[in-house]
Short mmCIF file of C-alpha atoms in Angstrom, two decimals:
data_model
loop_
_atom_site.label_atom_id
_atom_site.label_comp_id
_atom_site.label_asym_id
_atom_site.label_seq_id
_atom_site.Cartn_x
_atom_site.Cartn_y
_atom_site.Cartn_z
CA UNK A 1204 93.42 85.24 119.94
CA UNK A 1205 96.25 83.94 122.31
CA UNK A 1206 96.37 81.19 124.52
CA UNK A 1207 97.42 81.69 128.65
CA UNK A 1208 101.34 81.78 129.04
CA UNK A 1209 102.49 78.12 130.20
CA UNK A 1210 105.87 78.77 132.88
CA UNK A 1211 106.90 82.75 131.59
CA UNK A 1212 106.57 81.30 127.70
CA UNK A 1213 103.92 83.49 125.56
CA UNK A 1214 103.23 83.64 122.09
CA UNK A 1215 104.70 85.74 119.33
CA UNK A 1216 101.82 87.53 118.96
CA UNK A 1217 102.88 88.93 115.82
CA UNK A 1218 103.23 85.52 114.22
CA UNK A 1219 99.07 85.37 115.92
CA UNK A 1220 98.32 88.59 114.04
CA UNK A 1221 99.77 87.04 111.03
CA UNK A 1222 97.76 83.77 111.26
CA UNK A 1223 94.13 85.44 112.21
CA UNK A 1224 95.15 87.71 109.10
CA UNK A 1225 95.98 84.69 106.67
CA UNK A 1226 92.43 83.84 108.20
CA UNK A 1227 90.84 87.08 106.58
CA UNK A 1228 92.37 87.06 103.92
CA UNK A 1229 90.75 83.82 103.39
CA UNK A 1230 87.27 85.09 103.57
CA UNK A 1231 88.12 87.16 100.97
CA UNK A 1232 88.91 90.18 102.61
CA UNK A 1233 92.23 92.18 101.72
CA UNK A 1234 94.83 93.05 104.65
CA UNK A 1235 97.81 95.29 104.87
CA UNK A 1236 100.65 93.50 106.14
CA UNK A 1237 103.07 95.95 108.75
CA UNK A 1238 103.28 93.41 111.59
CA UNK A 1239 106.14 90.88 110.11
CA UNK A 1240 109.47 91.93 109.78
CA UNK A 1241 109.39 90.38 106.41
CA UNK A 1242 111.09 92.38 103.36
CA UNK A 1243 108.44 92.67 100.57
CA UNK A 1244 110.73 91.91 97.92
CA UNK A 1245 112.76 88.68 96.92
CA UNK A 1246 115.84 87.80 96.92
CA UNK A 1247 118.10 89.11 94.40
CA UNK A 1248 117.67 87.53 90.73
CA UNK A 1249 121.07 85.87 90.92
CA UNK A 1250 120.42 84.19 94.27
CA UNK A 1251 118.01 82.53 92.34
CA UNK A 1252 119.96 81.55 89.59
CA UNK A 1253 122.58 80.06 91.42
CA UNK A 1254 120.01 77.75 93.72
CA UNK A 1255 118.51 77.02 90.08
CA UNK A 1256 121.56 75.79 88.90
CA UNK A 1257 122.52 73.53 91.89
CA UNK A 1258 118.62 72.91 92.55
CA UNK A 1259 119.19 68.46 91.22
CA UNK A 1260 122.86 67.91 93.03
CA UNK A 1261 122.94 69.76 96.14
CA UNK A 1262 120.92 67.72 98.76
CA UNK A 1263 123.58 66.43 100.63
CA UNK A 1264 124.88 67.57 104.51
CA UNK A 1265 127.54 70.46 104.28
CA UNK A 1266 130.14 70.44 106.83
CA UNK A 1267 128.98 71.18 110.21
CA UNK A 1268 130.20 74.81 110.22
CA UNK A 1269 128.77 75.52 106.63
CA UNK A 1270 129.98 75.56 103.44
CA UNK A 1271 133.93 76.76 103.33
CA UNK A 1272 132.79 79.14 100.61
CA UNK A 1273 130.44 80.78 102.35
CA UNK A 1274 132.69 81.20 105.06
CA UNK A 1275 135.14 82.82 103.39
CA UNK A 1276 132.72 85.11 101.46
CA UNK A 1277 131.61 86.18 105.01
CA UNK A 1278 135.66 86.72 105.62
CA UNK A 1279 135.81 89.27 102.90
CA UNK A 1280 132.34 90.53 103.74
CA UNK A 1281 133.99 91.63 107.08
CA UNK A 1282 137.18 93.02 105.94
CA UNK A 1283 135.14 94.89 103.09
CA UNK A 1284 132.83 96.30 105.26
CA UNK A 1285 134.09 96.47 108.50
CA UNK A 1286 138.30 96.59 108.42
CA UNK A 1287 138.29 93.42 110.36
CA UNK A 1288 140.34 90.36 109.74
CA UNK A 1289 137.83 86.89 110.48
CA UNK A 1290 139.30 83.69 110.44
CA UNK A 1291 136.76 81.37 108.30
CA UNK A 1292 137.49 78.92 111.15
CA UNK A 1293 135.48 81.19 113.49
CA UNK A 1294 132.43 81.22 111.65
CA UNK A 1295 129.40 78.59 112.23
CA UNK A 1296 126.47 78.95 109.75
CA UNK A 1297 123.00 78.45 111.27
CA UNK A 1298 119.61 78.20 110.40
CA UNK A 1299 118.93 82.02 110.99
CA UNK A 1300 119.78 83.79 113.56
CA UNK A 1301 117.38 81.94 115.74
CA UNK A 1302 119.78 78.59 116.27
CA UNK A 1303 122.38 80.99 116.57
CA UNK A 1304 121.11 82.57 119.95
CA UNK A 1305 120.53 78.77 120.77
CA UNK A 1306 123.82 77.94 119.98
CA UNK A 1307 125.41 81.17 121.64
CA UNK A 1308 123.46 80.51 125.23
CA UNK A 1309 124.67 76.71 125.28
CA UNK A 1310 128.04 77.42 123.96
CA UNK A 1311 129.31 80.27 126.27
CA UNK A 1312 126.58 80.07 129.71
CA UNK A 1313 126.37 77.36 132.17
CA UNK A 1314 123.04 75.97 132.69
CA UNK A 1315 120.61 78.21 134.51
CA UNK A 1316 122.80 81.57 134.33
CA UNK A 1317 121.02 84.86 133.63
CA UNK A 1318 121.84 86.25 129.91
CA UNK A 1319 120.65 90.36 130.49
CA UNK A 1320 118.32 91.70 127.81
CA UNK A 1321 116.92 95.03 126.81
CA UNK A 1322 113.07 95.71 127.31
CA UNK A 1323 111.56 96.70 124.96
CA UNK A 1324 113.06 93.75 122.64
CA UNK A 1325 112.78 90.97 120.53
CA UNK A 1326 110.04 88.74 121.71
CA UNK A 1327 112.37 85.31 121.11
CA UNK A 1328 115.30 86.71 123.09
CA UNK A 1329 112.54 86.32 126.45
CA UNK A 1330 111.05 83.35 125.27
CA UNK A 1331 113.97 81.22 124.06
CA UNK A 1332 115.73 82.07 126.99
CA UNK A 1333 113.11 80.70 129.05
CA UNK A 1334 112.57 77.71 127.22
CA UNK A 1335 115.99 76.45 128.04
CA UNK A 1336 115.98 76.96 131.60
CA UNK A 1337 118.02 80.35 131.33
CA UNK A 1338 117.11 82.76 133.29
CA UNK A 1339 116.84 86.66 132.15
CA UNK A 1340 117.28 90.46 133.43
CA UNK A 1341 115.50 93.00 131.78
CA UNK A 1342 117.29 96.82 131.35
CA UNK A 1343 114.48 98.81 130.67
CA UNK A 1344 114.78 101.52 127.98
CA UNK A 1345 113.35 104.68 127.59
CA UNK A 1346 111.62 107.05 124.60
CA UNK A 1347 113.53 109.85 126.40
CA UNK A 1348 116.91 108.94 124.53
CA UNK A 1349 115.48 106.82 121.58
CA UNK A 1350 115.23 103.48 122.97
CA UNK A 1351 119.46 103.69 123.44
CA UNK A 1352 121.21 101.13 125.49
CA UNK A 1353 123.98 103.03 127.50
CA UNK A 1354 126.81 101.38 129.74
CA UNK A 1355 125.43 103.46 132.53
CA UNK A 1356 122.18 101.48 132.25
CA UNK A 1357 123.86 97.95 131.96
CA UNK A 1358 125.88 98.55 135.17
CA UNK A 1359 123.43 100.06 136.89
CA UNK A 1360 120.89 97.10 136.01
CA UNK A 1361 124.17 94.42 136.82
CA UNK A 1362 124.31 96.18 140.33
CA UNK A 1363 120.53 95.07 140.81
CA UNK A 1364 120.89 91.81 139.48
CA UNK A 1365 123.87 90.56 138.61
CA UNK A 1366 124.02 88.58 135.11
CA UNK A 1367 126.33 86.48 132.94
CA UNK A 1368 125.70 87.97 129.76
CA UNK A 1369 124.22 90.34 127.87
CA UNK A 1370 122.33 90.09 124.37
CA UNK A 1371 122.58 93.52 122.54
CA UNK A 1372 120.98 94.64 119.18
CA UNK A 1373 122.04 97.63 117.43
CA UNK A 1374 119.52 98.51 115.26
CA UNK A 1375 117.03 97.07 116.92
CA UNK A 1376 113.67 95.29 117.32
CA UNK A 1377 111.05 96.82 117.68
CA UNK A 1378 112.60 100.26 118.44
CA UNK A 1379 114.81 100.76 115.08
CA UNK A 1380 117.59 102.18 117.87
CA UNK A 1381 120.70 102.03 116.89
CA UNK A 1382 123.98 103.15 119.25
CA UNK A 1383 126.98 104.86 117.35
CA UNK A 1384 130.61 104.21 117.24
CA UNK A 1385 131.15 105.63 120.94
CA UNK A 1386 128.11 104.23 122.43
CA UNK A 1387 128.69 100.27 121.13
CA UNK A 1388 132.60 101.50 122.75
CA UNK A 1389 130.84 102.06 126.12
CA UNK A 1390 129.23 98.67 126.24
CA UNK A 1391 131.72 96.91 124.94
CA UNK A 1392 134.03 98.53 127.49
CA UNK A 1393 131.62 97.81 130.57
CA UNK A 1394 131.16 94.53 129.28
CA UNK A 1395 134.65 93.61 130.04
CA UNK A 1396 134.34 95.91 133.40
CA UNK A 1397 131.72 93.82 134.62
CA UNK A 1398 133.17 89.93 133.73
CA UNK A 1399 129.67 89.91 131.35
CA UNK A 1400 129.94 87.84 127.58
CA UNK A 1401 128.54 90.13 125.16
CA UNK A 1402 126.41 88.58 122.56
CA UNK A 1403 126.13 91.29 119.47
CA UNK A 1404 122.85 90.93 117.56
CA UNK A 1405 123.83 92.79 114.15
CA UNK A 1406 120.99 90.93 112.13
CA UNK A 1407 119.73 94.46 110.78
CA UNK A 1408 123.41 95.28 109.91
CA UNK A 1409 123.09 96.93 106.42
CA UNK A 1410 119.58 98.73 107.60
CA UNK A 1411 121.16 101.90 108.91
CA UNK A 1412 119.91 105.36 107.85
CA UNK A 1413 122.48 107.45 109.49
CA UNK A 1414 125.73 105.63 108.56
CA UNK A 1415 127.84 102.79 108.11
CA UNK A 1416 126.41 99.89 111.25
CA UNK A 1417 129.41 98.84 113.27
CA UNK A 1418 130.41 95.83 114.50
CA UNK A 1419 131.12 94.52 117.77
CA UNK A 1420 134.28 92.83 116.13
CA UNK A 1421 135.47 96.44 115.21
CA UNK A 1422 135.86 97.23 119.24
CA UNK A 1423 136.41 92.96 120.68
CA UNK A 1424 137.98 89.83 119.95
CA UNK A 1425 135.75 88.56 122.94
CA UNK A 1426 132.20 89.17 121.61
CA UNK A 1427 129.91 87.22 119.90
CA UNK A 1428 128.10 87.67 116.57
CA UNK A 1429 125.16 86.35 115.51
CA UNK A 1430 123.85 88.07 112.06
CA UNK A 1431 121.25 86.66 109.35
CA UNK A 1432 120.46 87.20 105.61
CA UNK A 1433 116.82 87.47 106.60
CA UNK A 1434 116.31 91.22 106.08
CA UNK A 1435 119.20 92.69 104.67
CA UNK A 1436 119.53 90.25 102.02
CA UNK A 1437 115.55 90.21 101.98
CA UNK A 1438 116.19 86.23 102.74
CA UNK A 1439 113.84 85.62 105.88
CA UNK A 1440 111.91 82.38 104.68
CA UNK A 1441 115.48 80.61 103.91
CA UNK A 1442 116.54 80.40 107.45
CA UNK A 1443 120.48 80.89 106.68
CA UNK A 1444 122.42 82.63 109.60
CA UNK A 1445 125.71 82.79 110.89
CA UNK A 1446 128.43 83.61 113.82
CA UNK A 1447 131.20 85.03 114.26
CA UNK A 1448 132.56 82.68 117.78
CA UNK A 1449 136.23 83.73 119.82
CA UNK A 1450 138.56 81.05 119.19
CA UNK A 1451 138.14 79.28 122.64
CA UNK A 1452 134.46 78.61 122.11
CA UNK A 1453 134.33 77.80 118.53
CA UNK A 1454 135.37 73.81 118.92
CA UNK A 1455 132.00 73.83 121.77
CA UNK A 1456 129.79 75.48 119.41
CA UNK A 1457 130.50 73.21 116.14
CA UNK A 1458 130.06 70.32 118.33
CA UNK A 1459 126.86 71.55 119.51
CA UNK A 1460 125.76 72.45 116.04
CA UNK A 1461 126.80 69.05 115.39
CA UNK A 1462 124.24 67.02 117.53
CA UNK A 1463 121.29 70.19 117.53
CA UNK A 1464 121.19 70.63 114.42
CA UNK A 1465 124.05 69.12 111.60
CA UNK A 1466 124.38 71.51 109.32
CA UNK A 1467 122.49 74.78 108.20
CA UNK A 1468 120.05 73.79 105.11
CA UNK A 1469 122.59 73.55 101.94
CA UNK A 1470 120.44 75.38 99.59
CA UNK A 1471 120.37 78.03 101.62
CA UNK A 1472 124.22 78.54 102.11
CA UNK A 1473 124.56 78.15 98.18
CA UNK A 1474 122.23 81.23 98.34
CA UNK A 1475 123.51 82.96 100.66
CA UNK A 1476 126.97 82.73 98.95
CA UNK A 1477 125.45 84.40 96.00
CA UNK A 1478 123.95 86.98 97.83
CA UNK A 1479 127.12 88.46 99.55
CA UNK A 1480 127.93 89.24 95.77
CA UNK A 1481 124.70 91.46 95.54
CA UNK A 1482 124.83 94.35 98.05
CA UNK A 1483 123.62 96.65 95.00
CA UNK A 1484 120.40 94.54 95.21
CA UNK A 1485 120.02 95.42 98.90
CA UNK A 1486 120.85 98.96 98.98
CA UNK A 1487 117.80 99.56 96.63
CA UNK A 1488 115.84 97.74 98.69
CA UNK A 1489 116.33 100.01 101.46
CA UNK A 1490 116.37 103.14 99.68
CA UNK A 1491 112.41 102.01 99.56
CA UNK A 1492 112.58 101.19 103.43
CA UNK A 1493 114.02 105.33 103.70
CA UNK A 1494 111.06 106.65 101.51
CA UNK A 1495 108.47 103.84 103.69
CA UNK A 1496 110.13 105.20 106.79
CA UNK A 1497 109.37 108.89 106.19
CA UNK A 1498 105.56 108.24 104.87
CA UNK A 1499 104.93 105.85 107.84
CA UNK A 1500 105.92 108.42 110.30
CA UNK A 1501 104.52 111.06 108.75
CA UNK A 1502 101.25 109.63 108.63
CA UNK A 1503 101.33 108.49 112.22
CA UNK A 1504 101.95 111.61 113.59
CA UNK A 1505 99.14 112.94 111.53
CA UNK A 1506 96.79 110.10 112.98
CA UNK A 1507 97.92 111.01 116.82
CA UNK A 1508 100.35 108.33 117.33
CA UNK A 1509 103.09 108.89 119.55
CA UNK A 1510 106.28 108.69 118.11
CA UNK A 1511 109.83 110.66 118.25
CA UNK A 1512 111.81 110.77 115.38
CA UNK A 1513 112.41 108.03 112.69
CA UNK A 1514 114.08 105.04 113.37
CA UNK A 1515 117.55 104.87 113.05
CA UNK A 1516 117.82 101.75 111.27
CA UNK A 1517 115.96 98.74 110.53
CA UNK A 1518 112.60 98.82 109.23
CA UNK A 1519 110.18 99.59 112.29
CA UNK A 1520 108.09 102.31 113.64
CA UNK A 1521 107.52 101.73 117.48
CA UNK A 1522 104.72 104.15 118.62
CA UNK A 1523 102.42 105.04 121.54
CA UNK A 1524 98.26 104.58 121.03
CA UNK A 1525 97.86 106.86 124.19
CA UNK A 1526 95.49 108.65 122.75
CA UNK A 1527 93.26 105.23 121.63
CA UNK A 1528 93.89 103.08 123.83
CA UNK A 1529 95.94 101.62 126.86
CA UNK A 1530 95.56 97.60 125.68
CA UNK A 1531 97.68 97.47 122.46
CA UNK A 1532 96.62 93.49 121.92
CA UNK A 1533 92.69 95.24 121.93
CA UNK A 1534 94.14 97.60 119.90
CA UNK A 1535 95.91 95.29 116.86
CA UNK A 1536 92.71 93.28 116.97
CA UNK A 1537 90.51 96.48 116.40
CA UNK A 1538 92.80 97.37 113.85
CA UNK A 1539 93.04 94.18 112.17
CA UNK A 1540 89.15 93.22 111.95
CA UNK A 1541 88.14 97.23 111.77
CA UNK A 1542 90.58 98.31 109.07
CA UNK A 1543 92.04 95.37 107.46
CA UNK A 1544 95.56 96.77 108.93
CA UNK A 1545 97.39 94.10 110.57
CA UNK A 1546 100.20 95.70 113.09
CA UNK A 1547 101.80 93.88 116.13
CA UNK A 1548 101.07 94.90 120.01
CA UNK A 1549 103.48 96.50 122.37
CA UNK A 1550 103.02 93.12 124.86
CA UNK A 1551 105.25 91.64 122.03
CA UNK A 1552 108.34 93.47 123.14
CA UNK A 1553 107.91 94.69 126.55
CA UNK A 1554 105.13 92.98 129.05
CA UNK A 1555 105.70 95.25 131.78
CA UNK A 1556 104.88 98.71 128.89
CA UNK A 1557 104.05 97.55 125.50
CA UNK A 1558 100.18 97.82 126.66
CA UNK A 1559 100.89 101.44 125.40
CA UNK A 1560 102.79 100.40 121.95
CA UNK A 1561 102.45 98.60 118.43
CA UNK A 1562 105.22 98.05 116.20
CA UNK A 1563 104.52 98.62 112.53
CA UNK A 1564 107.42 97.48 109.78
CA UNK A 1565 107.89 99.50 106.99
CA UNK A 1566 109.71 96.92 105.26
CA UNK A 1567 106.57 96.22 102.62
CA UNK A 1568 105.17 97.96 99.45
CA UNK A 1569 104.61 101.73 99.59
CA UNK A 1570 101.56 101.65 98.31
CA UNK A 1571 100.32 98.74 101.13
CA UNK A 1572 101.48 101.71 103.70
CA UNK A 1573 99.59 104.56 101.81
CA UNK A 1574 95.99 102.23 101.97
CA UNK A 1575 96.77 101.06 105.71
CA UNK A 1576 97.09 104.27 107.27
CA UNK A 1577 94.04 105.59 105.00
CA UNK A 1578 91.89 103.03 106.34
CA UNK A 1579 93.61 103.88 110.14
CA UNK A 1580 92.41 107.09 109.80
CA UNK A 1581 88.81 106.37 108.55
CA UNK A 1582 88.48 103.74 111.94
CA UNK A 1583 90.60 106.26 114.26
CA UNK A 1584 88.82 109.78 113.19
#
């Protein structure tokens, strides 16, 4: 299904899970969908509206930095939620969070440093690292204390292999870990023990199940944010993003954004305005993730999976297939062209251990859950 890696690059294989199931679904056959993090539902009604309304006008650039009312709705978004005062001035809009990272690496690192980055992670943090001649260093994680990132295990991995920076996600991908209050204090604070930038991925901000997520911006003026609507404003296919810069990088990064890219799309940023307004929207969206989340794991247990307790945020289930099988891409494709079940392999997140893991999102229909792990358990049993 995948091609050979070309210089440390591989696929996203969940995006090759996705195609070969677009495939079957083709032919005629049905598939349930867990290996996208991709909400199920829409955006909110009024997001709509308000691209509706501006749909014959607004096809023009927006300032570099984005539109100055989404900036400020992102200013009170931060005091609201988070007690912190953010200068409109600081924030660049992006097309998702993906230019962002690209942005962040060419704005803060010299060419060629070494950006640390948790394994197992998001599959574009290794990759787009890699494609721009950055180099990485992995801190392995562990099941034993729920996929948590510790300052303990950044120093201990900086003492190996000493890095520049360090790209952090709280909750995370594919894990759903998320660190607390005290725990985001101890990296923060080793951070600035170690000399290392600290680039806070809070794109699943919102998509906590234990309490309110905290920002790196409640703890540092030196960090920086990158954050999306993409999942908690159920916005993925808009590509609108944006950061959160310290004052003396923010003149680099608009100048970069500039020349890579001009502006964020302005449709998008007129939606994404709107949807600040709609946080009642998004919280019933993920009282359905909750209820998905406890099903999902439920059932997985109940098929033999191996997997500790729910995630703490997100919408992800990260589990073992020990008892199936110790090739996870095998595995996917089994499930896939067996059971109609499309989940992603372990090799997305982690190529030294994800042989041993899938990822399934949660972030869909109930009832699409409810058929795919009946039809897992009629291949698996």
């Amino acid at each position: 299904m995948t091609d050979a890696p070309t210089d440390g690059l591989m696929p996203f294989h969940a995006m090759e899970i996705l195609k070969r199931a677009k495939a079957i679904e083709a032919s005629g056959r049905t598939v349930c969908h867990l290996e996208v993090g991709e909400p199920g539902a829409p955006p909110a009604p009024k997001v709509i509206e308000a691209v509706r309304r501006v749909l014959p006008d607004a096809h023009g650039y927006t300032n570099a930095k984005g539109l100055g009312e989404l900036r400020e709705g992102l200013t009170a978004y931060y005091s609201a939620q988070h007690g912190v005062s953010v200068d409109p001035d600081s924030i660049v809009c992006t097309m998702g969070s993906s230019a962002g990272f690209i942005l962040a690496f060419h704005t803060a690192f010299r060419p060629g440093a070494r950006i640390a980055i948790t394994r197992p992670g998001y599959p574009a943090y290794v990759n787009t690292l890699l494609g721009l001649g950055f180099g990485i260093a992995e801190i392995p994680l562990h099941t034993g204390n729920g996929w948590r990132l510790t300052g303990a295990d950044i120093a201990a991995a900086h003492a190996r292999e000493p890095f520049e920076g360090l790209l952090f996600a709280s909750p995370a991908n594919p894990t759903g870990a998320a660190v607390d209050r005290a725990g985001l204090a101890d990296i923060v604070a080793t951070c600035k023990r170690l000399g290392v930038r600290l680039i806070s991925d809070e794109i699943y901000h919102g998509l906590d199940y234990r309490g309110p997520s905290i920002s790196a911006l409640e703890l540092t003026d030196d960090a920086i944010i990158i954050n999306s609507f993409s999942k908690y404003y159920c916005m993925t296919g808009w590509r609108i993003g944006w950061m959160v810069l310290p004052d003396e990088l923010i003149r680099r990064a608009e100048i970069l954004q500039q020349n890579l890219f001009i502006s964020a799309p302005t449709l998008s940023q007129i939606a994404a305005t709107a949807a600040l307004g709609e946080r009642e929207y998004s919280e019933q969206q993920k009282a359905g993730y909750a209820v998905n989340r406890a099903l999902l794991d439920e059932g997985l247990h109940s098929l033999g999976f191996e997997i500790g307790s729910p995630s703490d945020g997100a919408f992800y289930a990260y589990a073992g297939i020990g008892r199936f099988s110790n090739d996870s891409m095998a595995f996917c494709e089994a499930m896939l062209e067996e059971a109609g079940v499309a989940i992603t392999p372990g090799i997305d997140f982690d190529r030294t251990d994800g042989a041993h893991f899938v990822r399934l999102s949660y972030a869909g229909r109930r009832e699409a859950i409810e058929l795919a792990l009946d039809r897992m358990a009629k291949v698996l049993r």
